[in-house]
Structures are given as C-alpha cells and as structure tokens.
Tab-separated table of C-alpha atoms in Angstrom:
chain	number	residue	atom	x	y	z
A	1	UNK	CA	0.000	0.000	0.000
A	2	UNK	CA	2.873	2.344	0.851
A	3	UNK	CA	4.494	1.558	-2.483
A	4	UNK	CA	1.297	2.515	-4.318
A	5	UNK	CA	1.069	5.831	-2.440
A	6	UNK	CA	4.734	6.561	-3.181
A	7	UNK	CA	4.239	5.842	-6.894
A	8	UNK	CA	1.180	8.139	-6.998
A	9	UNK	CA	3.117	10.946	-5.288
A	10	UNK	CA	6.003	10.607	-7.737
A	11	UNK	CA	3.573	10.713	-10.663
A	12	UNK	CA	2.053	13.950	-9.367
A	13	UNK	CA	5.466	15.574	-8.874
A	14	UNK	CA	6.812	14.605	-12.299
A	15	UNK	CA	3.521	15.570	-13.975
A	16	UNK	CA	3.607	19.034	-12.385
A	17	UNK	CA	7.237	19.524	-13.427
A	18	UNK	CA	6.403	18.493	-16.991
A	19	UNK	CA	3.434	20.899	-17.054
A	20	UNK	CA	5.666	23.773	-15.929
A	21	UNK	CA	8.292	23.126	-18.596
A	22	UNK	CA	5.690	22.732	-21.348
A	23	UNK	CA	3.939	25.949	-20.215
A	24	UNK	CA	7.239	27.822	-20.417
A	25	UNK	CA	7.783	26.575	-23.960
A	26	UNK	CA	4.380	27.885	-25.096
A	27	UNK	CA	4.780	31.215	-26.797
A	28	UNK	CA	2.957	34.042	-25.096
A	29	UNK	CA	2.494	37.356	-26.891
A	30	UNK	CA	5.014	40.059	-26.118
A	31	UNK	CA	3.886	43.538	-25.170
A	32	UNK	CA	4.180	44.664	-28.779
A	33	UNK	CA	2.031	41.783	-30.027
A	34	UNK	CA	-0.483	42.073	-27.185
A	35	UNK	CA	-1.383	45.612	-28.253
A	36	UNK	CA	-2.352	44.264	-31.685
A	37	UNK	CA	-4.694	41.612	-30.251
A	38	UNK	CA	-7.353	44.127	-29.170
A	39	UNK	CA	-9.876	43.885	-26.402
A	40	UNK	CA	-11.044	46.230	-23.701
A	41	UNK	CA	-7.637	47.217	-22.331
A	42	UNK	CA	-7.020	50.971	-22.104
A	43	UNK	CA	-4.934	52.457	-24.887
A	44	UNK	CA	-3.252	55.040	-22.653
A	45	UNK	CA	-1.859	54.836	-19.125
A	46	UNK	CA	-4.189	55.853	-16.289
A	47	UNK	CA	-1.934	58.614	-14.983
A	48	UNK	CA	0.170	60.987	-17.043
A	49	UNK	CA	3.796	60.080	-16.577
A	50	UNK	CA	2.861	56.655	-15.273
A	51	UNK	CA	2.879	57.656	-11.590
A	52	UNK	CA	0.084	57.980	-9.065
A	53	UNK	CA	-1.050	61.449	-7.950
A	54	UNK	CA	0.946	62.887	-5.055
A	55	UNK	CA	-0.418	62.419	-1.518
A	56	UNK	CA	-2.934	65.053	-0.426
A	57	UNK	CA	-4.275	65.618	-3.943
A	58	UNK	CA	-8.057	65.384	-4.172
A	59	UNK	CA	-9.056	62.621	-6.585
A	60	UNK	CA	-12.563	62.891	-8.049
A	61	UNK	CA	-14.311	59.812	-9.442
A	62	UNK	CA	-16.925	60.561	-12.106
A	63	UNK	CA	-19.483	57.868	-13.009
A	64	UNK	CA	-19.778	56.840	-16.627
A	65	UNK	CA	-22.801	58.342	-18.383
A	66	UNK	CA	-23.039	55.632	-21.049
A	67	UNK	CA	-25.367	52.668	-20.798
A	68	UNK	CA	-23.824	49.214	-21.240
A	69	UNK	CA	-25.385	49.003	-24.714
A	70	UNK	CA	-23.707	52.271	-25.712
A	71	UNK	CA	-20.361	51.326	-24.175
A	72	UNK	CA	-20.295	47.805	-25.652
A	73	UNK	CA	-22.562	47.735	-28.715
A	74	UNK	CA	-23.788	44.311	-29.874
A	75	UNK	CA	-22.521	42.999	-33.208
A	76	UNK	CA	-24.612	43.552	-36.320
A	77	UNK	CA	-26.923	40.636	-37.228
A	78	UNK	CA	-25.930	38.297	-40.050
A	79	UNK	CA	-27.989	37.978	-43.223
A	80	UNK	CA	-28.660	34.303	-42.495
A	81	UNK	CA	-27.792	31.781	-39.833
A	82	UNK	CA	-27.027	28.173	-40.870
A	83	UNK	CA	-28.394	25.152	-39.010
A	84	UNK	CA	-26.181	24.164	-36.054
A	85	UNK	CA	-23.981	21.099	-36.414
A	86	UNK	CA	-23.424	18.703	-33.521
A	87	UNK	CA	-21.510	20.501	-30.768
A	88	UNK	CA	-21.903	23.940	-32.394
A	89	UNK	CA	-23.815	26.569	-30.425
A	90	UNK	CA	-22.690	30.001	-31.694
A	91	UNK	CA	-23.478	31.704	-34.994
A	92	UNK	CA	-26.180	29.209	-35.968
A	93	UNK	CA	-29.832	28.350	-35.337
A	94	UNK	CA	-31.387	25.266	-33.827
A	95	UNK	CA	-33.357	22.842	-35.986
A	96	UNK	CA	-37.105	23.338	-36.095
A	97	UNK	CA	-36.955	26.949	-34.953
C-alpha cells in the first residue's frame, strides 16, 4: 500500500514539473504583439507620466454616463444563420426553430 502511495506521489510531482516546462515553452504574446490583439484594455496609461497622484491631492471619481449598450454595442446581425452542427452553439440556429 505504501508503495502505491509513493508511486502516486512521484507521478504527481513529475507531472507538475512536466506541465511547468511545457507551459514555459508555449509562446505568449510580447507587449508589442499584445497591443495588436485588441480587447477592452485601455490604450493610454491611467496617470500621465505613469505615476500615481501625489499624496494630499483630491481625486474625483466621475461615473460613466453611457449605458452598457452604448459602451459595448452588440454585433450587427448576419444575413442568415445556418443550421447548427453537432456541438456547435454560436453563430447558428437550432433545428425546427
């Protein structure tokens, strides 16, 4: 029984080490490539100069006046939607509908 527990522990340790080395080999985008990907990240730094405001400065937070629909508009509808294939759920319509 102890031998079985020892073998399981060794499997976990070697599996975790293999996962770390394979994750390091995967190519992640650099900062230059990440800016080309897009998304909701801000295009400019929050503070000018990249530093926080000095202590004692009054910081005023202003709520956004846009609705979520205005801030993140939905995509335009397609001309037609094909029938969904097995395992497909996006960009298609269900049979019989």
